[in-house]
Tab-separated table of C-alpha atoms in Angstrom:
chain	number	residue	atom	x	y	z
A	1	MET	CA	64.790	9.059	2.811
A	2	SER	CA	62.795	9.122	-0.469
A	3	LYS	CA	63.574	11.825	-2.980
A	4	GLN	CA	60.944	14.012	-4.639
A	5	LEU	CA	60.594	13.254	-8.362
A	6	PRO	CA	61.456	16.073	-10.793
A	7	ILE	CA	58.347	17.735	-12.251
A	8	GLN	CA	59.379	16.865	-15.824
A	9	ASN	CA	59.211	13.119	-15.024
A	10	ILE	CA	55.474	13.249	-14.234
A	11	THR	CA	53.395	12.037	-17.188
A	12	PRO	CA	50.389	14.019	-18.547
A	13	PHE	CA	48.096	11.356	-17.069
A	14	LYS	CA	49.618	11.878	-13.635
A	15	LYS	CA	49.335	15.631	-14.054
A	16	THR	CA	45.596	15.255	-14.770
A	17	ARG	CA	45.134	12.944	-11.816
A	18	HIS	CA	46.907	15.412	-9.515
A	19	LEU	CA	44.738	18.220	-10.873
A	20	PHE	CA	41.518	16.341	-10.084
A	21	LEU	CA	42.885	15.470	-6.635
A	22	LEU	CA	43.622	19.139	-5.952
A	23	LEU	CA	40.150	20.182	-7.140
A	24	GLY	CA	38.609	17.524	-4.895
A	25	ILE	CA	40.496	18.822	-1.865
A	26	LEU	CA	39.475	22.402	-2.606
A	27	PHE	CA	35.834	21.322	-3.022
A	28	GLY	CA	36.005	19.503	0.322
A	29	PHE	CA	37.292	22.615	2.074
A	30	ALA	CA	34.553	24.711	0.476
A	31	LEU	CA	31.843	22.255	1.478
A	32	SER	CA	33.155	22.143	5.062
A	33	PHE	CA	33.096	25.940	5.204
A	34	VAL	CA	29.461	26.051	3.974
A	35	VAL	CA	28.389	23.407	6.498
A	36	MET	CA	30.221	25.211	9.308
A	37	CYS	CA	28.596	28.524	8.454
A	38	HIS	CA	25.175	26.864	8.176
A	39	THR	CA	25.404	25.168	11.564
A	40	SER	CA	26.638	28.397	13.120
A	41	HIS	CA	23.701	30.232	11.616
A	42	LEU	CA	21.328	27.659	13.136
A	43	GLY	CA	22.920	28.209	16.548
A	44	VAL	CA	24.482	24.746	16.665
A	45	THR	CA	27.916	24.722	18.310
A	46	LEU	CA	30.205	21.788	17.590
A	47	PRO	CA	31.732	20.399	20.814
A	48	PRO	CA	35.407	21.358	21.246
A	49	SER	CA	38.058	18.664	21.293
A	50	GLU	CA	38.872	17.335	24.730
A	51	VAL	CA	42.277	16.461	26.165
A	52	TRP	CA	43.734	15.092	29.375
A	53	VAL	CA	45.520	17.774	31.409
A	54	GLY	CA	47.381	17.514	34.707
A	55	THR	CA	45.619	19.315	37.550
A	56	TRP	CA	47.633	18.020	40.529
A	57	SER	CA	50.857	16.114	40.976
A	58	THR	CA	53.618	15.564	43.484
A	59	ALA	CA	57.185	14.372	42.976
A	60	PRO	CA	57.712	10.836	44.343
A	61	GLN	CA	60.822	9.840	46.244
A	62	LEU	CA	62.025	7.088	48.543
A	63	VAL	CA	60.616	8.017	51.948
A	64	GLU	CA	63.341	8.373	54.589
A	65	PRO	CA	63.039	6.265	57.779
A	66	SER	CA	62.006	9.280	59.871
A	67	ASN	CA	59.056	9.970	57.542
A	68	LEU	CA	57.696	6.438	57.100
A	69	PRO	CA	53.984	5.791	57.806
A	70	PRO	CA	53.217	5.706	61.552
A	71	LYS	CA	51.772	2.686	63.315
A	72	PRO	CA	49.676	0.713	62.485
A	73	GLY	CA	51.319	1.099	59.035
A	74	LEU	CA	49.779	0.878	55.576
A	75	SER	CA	49.377	-2.884	55.065
A	76	HIS	CA	45.716	-3.959	55.485
A	77	ASN	CA	44.809	-0.527	56.848
A	78	THR	CA	43.114	2.595	55.421
A	79	LEU	CA	44.783	5.906	54.604
A	80	ARG	CA	42.869	9.082	53.703
A	81	GLN	CA	44.982	11.739	51.973
A	82	ILE	CA	43.889	15.255	51.026
A	83	VAL	CA	45.057	17.094	47.904
A	84	CYS	CA	44.028	20.403	46.334
A	85	VAL	CA	43.660	20.438	42.552
A	86	SER	CA	44.242	23.442	40.312
A	87	ILE	CA	41.832	23.316	37.351
A	88	GLY	CA	38.534	21.416	37.296
A	89	GLY	CA	36.727	19.071	34.925
A	90	LYS	CA	33.914	16.544	34.592
A	91	ARG	CA	36.078	13.443	34.377
A	92	LEU	CA	39.357	12.510	36.030
A	93	ARG	CA	41.917	9.764	36.526
A	94	VAL	CA	44.371	9.209	39.389
A	95	ARG	CA	47.956	7.917	39.249
A	96	PHE	CA	49.689	5.917	41.993
A	97	SER	CA	53.400	5.113	42.285
A	98	ASN	CA	55.520	2.291	43.662
A	99	GLU	CA	58.651	3.619	41.935
A	100	PHE	CA	60.957	3.095	44.912
A	101	GLY	CA	59.324	0.011	46.395
A	102	THR	CA	61.168	-3.308	46.420
A	103	THR	CA	58.009	-5.424	46.691
A	104	PRO	CA	54.504	-5.007	45.239
A	105	VAL	CA	51.917	-2.637	46.695
A	106	THR	CA	48.273	-3.701	46.498
A	107	LEU	CA	45.420	-1.203	46.551
A	108	ASP	CA	42.421	-3.289	47.641
A	109	ILE	CA	39.935	-0.484	47.153
A	110	VAL	CA	40.212	3.253	46.490
A	111	HIS	CA	37.521	5.876	47.021
A	112	LEU	CA	37.453	9.502	45.956
A	113	ALA	CA	35.326	12.245	47.546
A	114	VAL	CA	35.233	15.966	48.167
A	115	SER	CA	36.984	16.823	51.424
A	116	THR	CA	34.927	19.024	53.722
A	117	ASN	CA	36.897	19.629	56.907
A	118	GLY	CA	39.838	17.779	58.395
A	119	SER	CA	39.372	14.066	57.652
A	120	ALA	CA	35.659	14.398	56.804
A	121	ILE	CA	34.175	13.980	53.331
A	122	ASP	CA	30.922	14.834	51.602
A	123	PRO	CA	29.351	11.344	51.332
A	124	ALA	CA	27.198	12.410	48.390
A	125	THR	CA	30.377	12.754	46.324
A	126	ASP	CA	31.977	9.456	47.391
A	127	LYS	CA	32.918	7.294	44.391
A	128	GLU	CA	35.031	4.197	43.833
A	129	LEU	CA	37.992	4.138	41.473
A	130	LEU	CA	38.462	1.158	39.174
A	131	PHE	CA	41.520	-0.238	37.423
A	132	ASN	CA	40.765	-2.046	34.160
A	133	GLY	CA	37.240	-2.398	35.473
A	134	LYS	CA	38.294	-3.918	38.805
A	135	PRO	CA	38.484	-2.343	42.290
A	136	THR	CA	41.816	-3.952	43.178
A	137	VAL	CA	45.202	-3.371	41.584
A	138	THR	CA	48.752	-4.417	42.440
A	139	ILE	CA	51.598	-2.034	41.618
A	140	VAL	CA	54.803	-3.910	40.898
A	141	PRO	CA	58.075	-2.357	42.096
A	142	GLY	CA	59.412	0.491	39.986
A	143	THR	CA	56.116	1.284	38.254
A	144	THR	CA	52.976	3.404	38.403
A	145	VAL	CA	49.322	2.631	37.717
A	146	THR	CA	46.552	4.951	36.556
A	147	SER	CA	42.880	4.459	37.356
A	148	ASP	CA	40.136	4.156	34.789
A	149	PRO	CA	38.511	7.503	33.895
A	150	LEU	CA	35.873	8.448	36.450
A	151	ASP	CA	32.955	10.818	35.946
A	152	PHE	CA	33.409	13.250	38.809
A	153	PRO	CA	32.281	16.907	38.733
A	154	LEU	CA	35.422	18.664	39.907
A	155	GLU	CA	35.450	22.382	40.598
A	156	PRO	CA	38.766	24.270	40.416
A	157	ARG	CA	40.750	24.293	43.690
A	158	THR	CA	38.641	21.483	45.121
A	159	LYS	CA	40.128	19.597	48.051
A	160	LEU	CA	39.870	15.895	47.266
A	161	ALA	CA	40.088	13.015	49.713
A	162	ILE	CA	41.797	9.938	48.264
A	163	THR	CA	41.008	7.023	50.585
A	164	ILE	CA	42.926	3.768	50.101
A	165	HIS	CA	42.480	0.425	51.804
A	166	PHE	CA	45.790	-1.334	51.247
A	167	GLY	CA	46.595	-4.992	50.892
A	168	GLU	CA	50.247	-5.898	51.236
A	169	THR	CA	52.671	-2.984	50.866
A	170	SER	CA	56.399	-2.531	50.422
A	171	PRO	CA	58.737	-1.775	53.349
A	172	ASP	CA	60.447	0.714	51.012
A	173	VAL	CA	57.737	3.316	50.650
A	174	THR	CA	57.293	5.658	47.698
A	175	GLY	CA	55.827	8.972	48.779
A	176	HIS	CA	56.252	12.682	49.250
A	177	PRO	CA	57.222	13.727	52.800
A	178	GLY	CA	56.734	17.484	52.259
A	179	SER	CA	52.961	17.394	51.806
A	180	ARG	CA	52.216	20.310	54.167
A	181	THR	CA	48.887	18.491	54.363
A	182	THR	CA	47.580	16.088	57.025
A	183	SER	CA	46.785	12.463	56.163
A	184	TYR	CA	44.676	10.136	58.324
A	185	LEU	CA	45.340	6.456	59.075
A	186	LEU	CA	42.837	3.956	60.521
A	187	SER	CA	43.110	0.200	61.136
A	188	GLY	CA	41.210	-2.149	58.844
A	189	ASN	CA	38.921	-1.291	55.950
A	190	GLN	CA	37.408	2.150	56.570
A	191	VAL	CA	37.136	3.504	53.000
A	192	SER	CA	33.434	4.358	53.367
A	193	SER	CA	33.785	6.192	56.695
A	194	VAL	CA	32.634	9.797	56.462
A	195	ASP	CA	34.892	11.000	59.251
A	196	PHE	CA	38.148	9.341	60.335
A	197	ALA	CA	37.582	10.069	64.014
A	198	GLY	CA	40.458	8.823	66.130
A	199	ALA	CA	42.756	8.407	63.141
A	200	VAL	CA	46.529	8.583	63.476
A	201	LYS	CA	47.670	11.791	61.763
A	202	THR	CA	50.769	12.312	59.650
A	203	ASP	CA	51.775	15.256	57.488
A	204	HIS	CA	53.048	13.173	54.563
A	205	TRP	CA	51.708	11.678	51.318
A	206	TYR	CA	52.248	8.049	50.333
A	207	ILE	CA	51.800	6.254	46.976
A	208	ILE	CA	49.614	8.976	45.388
A	209	ASN	CA	51.282	10.665	42.422
A	210	GLY	CA	49.001	12.678	40.141
A	211	ILE	CA	45.528	13.610	38.918
A	212	ASP	CA	44.494	14.441	35.343
A	213	VAL	CA	41.199	15.921	34.177
A	214	ILE	CA	39.450	16.129	30.830
A	215	ALA	CA	39.547	19.744	29.656
A	216	ASP	CA	39.154	21.860	26.559
A	217	GLU	CA	41.965	21.498	24.019
A	218	SER	CA	43.106	25.046	24.855
A	219	ALA	CA	44.119	23.835	28.328
A	220	GLY	CA	47.666	22.999	29.377
A	221	ALA	CA	49.788	22.556	32.470
A	222	VAL	CA	52.772	24.401	33.899
A	223	VAL	CA	55.311	22.339	35.825
A	224	VAL	CA	57.201	24.083	38.625
A	225	LEU	CA	60.521	22.302	39.212
A	226	GLY	CA	62.181	23.143	42.495
A	227	ASN	CA	63.334	22.331	46.011
A	228	SER	CA	61.857	23.047	49.462
A	229	ILE	CA	60.875	26.616	48.559
A	230	THR	CA	58.621	25.326	45.775
A	231	ASP	CA	57.594	22.319	47.867
A	232	GLY	CA	56.136	24.795	50.364
A	233	ARG	CA	58.585	25.153	53.239
A	234	GLY	CA	57.343	28.186	55.192
A	235	SER	CA	53.767	27.951	53.918
A	236	GLY	CA	50.921	26.937	56.229
A	237	THR	CA	50.041	23.310	56.953
A	238	ASN	CA	46.656	22.476	55.379
A	239	LYS	CA	46.399	26.015	53.983
A	240	GLN	CA	47.405	25.093	50.409
A	241	ASN	CA	49.203	28.440	50.091
A	242	ARG	CA	52.594	27.471	48.654
A	243	TRP	CA	53.738	29.869	45.962
A	244	PRO	CA	52.634	27.466	43.164
A	245	ASP	CA	49.197	27.447	44.842
A	246	GLN	CA	49.168	31.240	44.812
A	247	LEU	CA	50.051	31.130	41.119
A	248	ALA	CA	47.260	28.614	40.457
A	249	ILE	CA	44.713	30.892	42.153
A	250	ARG	CA	45.804	33.881	40.061
A	251	LEU	CA	45.683	31.847	36.850
A	252	LEU	CA	42.116	30.749	37.635
A	253	GLN	CA	41.018	34.309	38.352
A	254	ASN	CA	42.274	35.496	34.964
A	255	PRO	CA	39.841	34.560	32.137
A	256	GLU	CA	42.685	34.118	29.657
A	257	THR	CA	44.560	31.598	31.831
A	258	ARG	CA	41.817	29.780	33.721
A	259	ASN	CA	42.579	26.521	31.844
A	260	VAL	CA	46.180	26.297	33.081
A	261	GLY	CA	46.874	23.497	35.537
A	262	VAL	CA	49.760	23.886	37.998
A	263	LEU	CA	51.915	20.853	38.862
A	264	ASN	CA	54.209	21.296	41.861
A	265	MET	CA	57.381	19.237	41.353
A	266	GLY	CA	59.244	20.599	44.351
A	267	ILE	CA	61.182	18.272	46.671
A	268	GLY	CA	62.538	19.531	49.981
A	269	GLY	CA	66.331	19.291	50.153
A	270	ASN	CA	66.577	18.518	46.441
A	271	CYS	CA	69.598	19.319	44.264
A	272	VAL	CA	69.970	19.775	40.511
A	273	LEU	CA	73.306	18.094	39.930
A	274	ARG	CA	73.320	15.149	42.341
A	275	ASP	CA	71.015	13.127	44.549
A	276	CYS	CA	70.494	14.972	47.836
A	277	LEU	CA	66.966	14.357	49.146
A	278	GLY	CA	65.105	12.650	46.352
A	279	PRO	CA	66.558	12.081	42.891
A	280	SER	CA	68.385	15.034	41.355
A	281	ALA	CA	66.480	17.436	39.130
A	282	LEU	CA	68.487	16.206	36.146
A	283	SER	CA	67.716	12.542	36.792
A	284	ARG	CA	64.004	13.133	37.465
A	285	PHE	CA	63.512	15.634	34.657
A	286	GLU	CA	61.938	13.204	32.212
A	287	ARG	CA	59.585	11.783	34.837
A	288	ASP	CA	58.575	15.017	36.540
A	289	VAL	CA	58.502	17.354	33.548
A	290	LEU	CA	58.515	15.722	30.123
A	291	ASN	CA	56.149	12.878	31.047
A	292	GLN	CA	53.536	15.057	32.745
A	293	THR	CA	50.164	15.242	31.028
A	294	ARG	CA	49.929	18.026	28.437
A	295	VAL	CA	52.662	20.190	29.954
A	296	ARG	CA	53.164	23.369	27.914
A	297	TRP	CA	55.283	25.464	30.276
A	298	LEU	CA	58.074	24.883	32.787
A	299	ILE	CA	59.367	27.121	35.572
A	300	ILE	CA	62.790	26.181	36.962
A	301	LEU	CA	63.599	27.488	40.448
A	302	GLU	CA	66.304	25.205	41.735
A	303	GLY	CA	70.020	25.206	42.486
A	304	ILE	CA	70.280	26.840	45.895
A	305	ASN	CA	71.042	23.527	47.633
A	306	ASP	CA	73.806	22.751	45.149
A	307	ILE	CA	75.389	26.146	45.818
A	308	GLY	CA	74.772	25.986	49.573
A	309	GLN	CA	76.644	22.691	49.863
A	310	ALA	CA	79.611	23.720	47.689
A	311	GLN	CA	82.985	23.630	49.443
A	312	GLY	CA	85.455	26.509	48.974
A	313	LYS	CA	85.914	28.957	46.122
A	314	GLU	CA	86.781	26.370	43.487
A	315	GLY	CA	83.887	24.170	44.530
A	316	ALA	CA	81.416	27.043	44.330
A	317	GLU	CA	82.718	28.144	40.945
A	318	ALA	CA	82.421	24.592	39.606
A	319	VAL	CA	78.864	24.274	40.907
A	320	ALA	CA	77.845	27.563	39.252
A	321	ALA	CA	79.274	26.437	35.904
A	322	ASN	CA	77.656	23.003	36.183
A	323	LEU	CA	74.285	24.494	37.128
A	324	ILE	CA	74.341	26.644	34.017
A	325	SER	CA	75.162	23.571	31.934
A	326	ALA	CA	72.320	21.663	33.594
A	327	TYR	CA	69.835	24.459	32.893
A	328	GLU	CA	70.872	24.396	29.242
A	329	GLN	CA	70.302	20.647	29.071
A	330	MET	CA	66.845	20.985	30.605
A	331	ILE	CA	65.951	23.854	28.281
A	332	ASP	CA	67.006	21.848	25.223
A	333	HIS	CA	65.056	18.746	26.279
A	334	ALA	CA	61.942	20.782	27.085
A	335	HIS	CA	62.113	22.769	23.855
A	336	ALA	CA	62.377	19.510	21.905
A	337	LYS	CA	58.952	18.657	23.356
A	338	GLY	CA	57.501	22.087	22.535
A	339	ILE	CA	57.592	23.247	26.166
A	340	LYS	CA	58.397	26.888	26.961
A	341	VAL	CA	60.905	27.264	29.785
A	342	TYR	CA	60.979	30.154	32.256
A	343	GLY	CA	63.989	30.697	34.490
A	344	ALA	CA	63.434	31.938	38.036
A	345	THR	CA	66.338	33.627	39.795
A	346	LEU	CA	67.616	32.138	43.048
A	347	LEU	CA	66.501	33.825	46.267
A	348	PRO	CA	68.950	35.537	48.644
A	349	PHE	CA	70.340	33.472	51.523
A	350	GLY	CA	72.367	36.089	53.405
A	351	GLY	CA	72.489	35.283	57.119
A	352	SER	CA	71.517	31.629	56.608
A	353	PHE	CA	73.678	28.562	57.258
A	354	TYR	CA	74.504	28.549	53.516
A	355	ASP	CA	75.966	32.054	53.597
A	356	THR	CA	79.637	32.377	52.615
A	357	PRO	CA	81.238	34.871	50.205
A	358	GLU	CA	82.129	32.204	47.626
A	359	ARG	CA	78.625	30.728	47.639
A	360	GLU	CA	77.085	34.180	47.304
A	361	SER	CA	79.391	34.821	44.342
A	362	ALA	CA	78.136	31.586	42.735
A	363	ARG	CA	74.505	32.627	43.256
A	364	GLN	CA	75.174	35.985	41.650
A	365	GLN	CA	76.877	34.289	38.691
A	366	VAL	CA	73.965	31.914	38.157
A	367	ASN	CA	71.362	34.677	38.489
A	368	GLU	CA	73.258	36.879	36.030
A	369	TRP	CA	73.226	34.038	33.501
A	370	ILE	CA	69.514	33.420	34.034
A	371	ARG	CA	68.761	37.092	33.459
A	372	THR	CA	71.048	37.780	30.495
A	373	SER	CA	71.834	34.567	28.590
A	374	GLY	CA	68.688	34.663	26.476
A	375	ARG	CA	68.390	30.882	26.770
A	376	PHE	CA	65.120	30.975	28.727
A	377	ASP	CA	61.879	31.931	27.012
A	378	ALA	CA	61.340	34.411	29.843
A	379	VAL	CA	62.788	35.285	33.246
A	380	ILE	CA	60.850	35.419	36.536
A	381	ASP	CA	62.965	37.500	38.889
A	382	MET	CA	62.165	36.001	42.281
A	383	ASP	CA	65.392	37.433	43.703
A	384	LEU	CA	64.268	40.954	42.857
A	385	ALA	CA	60.757	40.311	44.194
A	386	LEU	CA	61.860	39.078	47.633
A	387	ARG	CA	65.203	40.682	48.419
A	388	ASP	CA	65.504	43.435	51.008
A	389	PRO	CA	66.164	46.783	49.247
A	390	GLU	CA	68.193	47.853	52.290
A	391	ASN	CA	70.300	44.682	52.152
A	392	PRO	CA	69.886	42.897	48.775
A	393	LEU	CA	71.839	39.834	49.947
A	394	ARG	CA	69.041	39.013	52.398
A	395	LEU	CA	65.363	38.197	52.164
A	396	LEU	CA	62.915	40.988	52.938
A	397	PRO	CA	62.258	40.676	56.695
A	398	THR	CA	58.479	40.495	56.193
A	399	ALA	CA	58.960	37.577	53.761
A	400	ASP	CA	61.469	35.615	55.887
A	401	THR	CA	60.633	32.583	58.050
A	402	GLY	CA	63.572	33.593	60.234
A	403	ASP	CA	66.068	31.087	58.849
A	404	HIS	CA	66.995	33.636	56.136
A	405	LEU	CA	66.589	30.939	53.474
A	406	HIS	CA	62.898	30.042	53.195
A	407	PRO	CA	60.065	32.512	52.561
A	408	ASN	CA	57.157	32.618	54.986
A	409	GLU	CA	53.489	32.727	53.997
A	410	THR	CA	53.802	36.393	52.990
A	411	GLY	CA	56.852	35.482	50.938
A	412	HIS	CA	54.996	32.677	49.160
A	413	GLN	CA	52.231	35.127	48.292
A	414	MET	CA	54.801	37.582	46.925
A	415	MET	CA	56.392	34.856	44.819
A	416	GLY	CA	53.050	33.863	43.340
A	417	ASP	CA	52.351	37.515	42.584
A	418	ALA	CA	55.739	37.942	40.876
A	419	VAL	CA	54.799	35.691	37.938
A	420	ASP	CA	53.550	37.482	34.809
A	421	LEU	CA	50.320	35.717	33.788
A	422	SER	CA	50.770	36.752	30.164
A	423	LEU	CA	53.444	34.040	29.955
A	424	PHE	CA	50.636	31.459	29.912
A	425	LYS	CA	48.271	32.889	27.324
């Protein structure tokens, strides 16, 4: 590392040169100020800087055998998948993943259109995606590809249809089983079909990974890292009413937060400390949080599956301690990237198949640390928002799916309402 020279070692000539340099800089600032004031007076507004911001994303995983694409399969056939974005924009790009594939996946042609109802699209909005100027791209195993930017007027909360005609695909499929959204599969090349009448239906996503939009430089994204509760278990199929969706709607309705995209990184059955369903939160943290586009905030609501699978008192105590250590690691890594981290308390599970005294003790220990450690930039008390005042170890009956672990649609609404929007100003 170079050292700064002592002032007394600078010659008079250098002093004079530095003086003229300083005067030049000051003159430049003054001139810029005059020009700015003049253009403002004339009513000319300089265009704001633009940035890419994530508007939709889903956490990829290796699809289990029971959730693989139905017949006739993906290879040489056409799949239409529906997603609901958070913020809008005039230009977008789409990311596709073959992270868990063992052989290449070829996208022969990909179309994008506004979804109208079921599998139908608005044909006036139908556009083709390109990859380095070409309609076809092959995704090698373990990688992702991102489309070229596409001019596409996108309103907030638009439902988009991503229609892919595949070439060869991998038998090990990368996807997201917990889509809570119906996809439509037809034989052959049907990318231009307005309605996929007679399509085979499946409530899973495959290969699609994320969508970014061009937005004002004030925009940013919040990542929600979680398990099945965040992924939408208990919300309505095709209703797009998971609690992160409810948060996205509230952010859009508030003028001060309308430029905040919401990225749902929930995986059903996921754990923090080890691979359960999908890679652990710790192992996917860089991919699903740090590498998202222009992420400025992170909400962590995960750990209930770790606690619920702990064995005995010592096992539960160890899991609680390790969860706290994991949260601290995630906080440190996020803070190093300038990301604010909000801790959400774990929901009650009294009466569920996870319910034992030692596991409940671990949940209480973790929640106490979340609330009082001061390590999070703020706390979102989901436990307080959804617990039954008459029996705080259980979910409020009106918010319970009936398994005493997952919130229902009312519960998802309550969770979305529990987030303080001022955290995103």
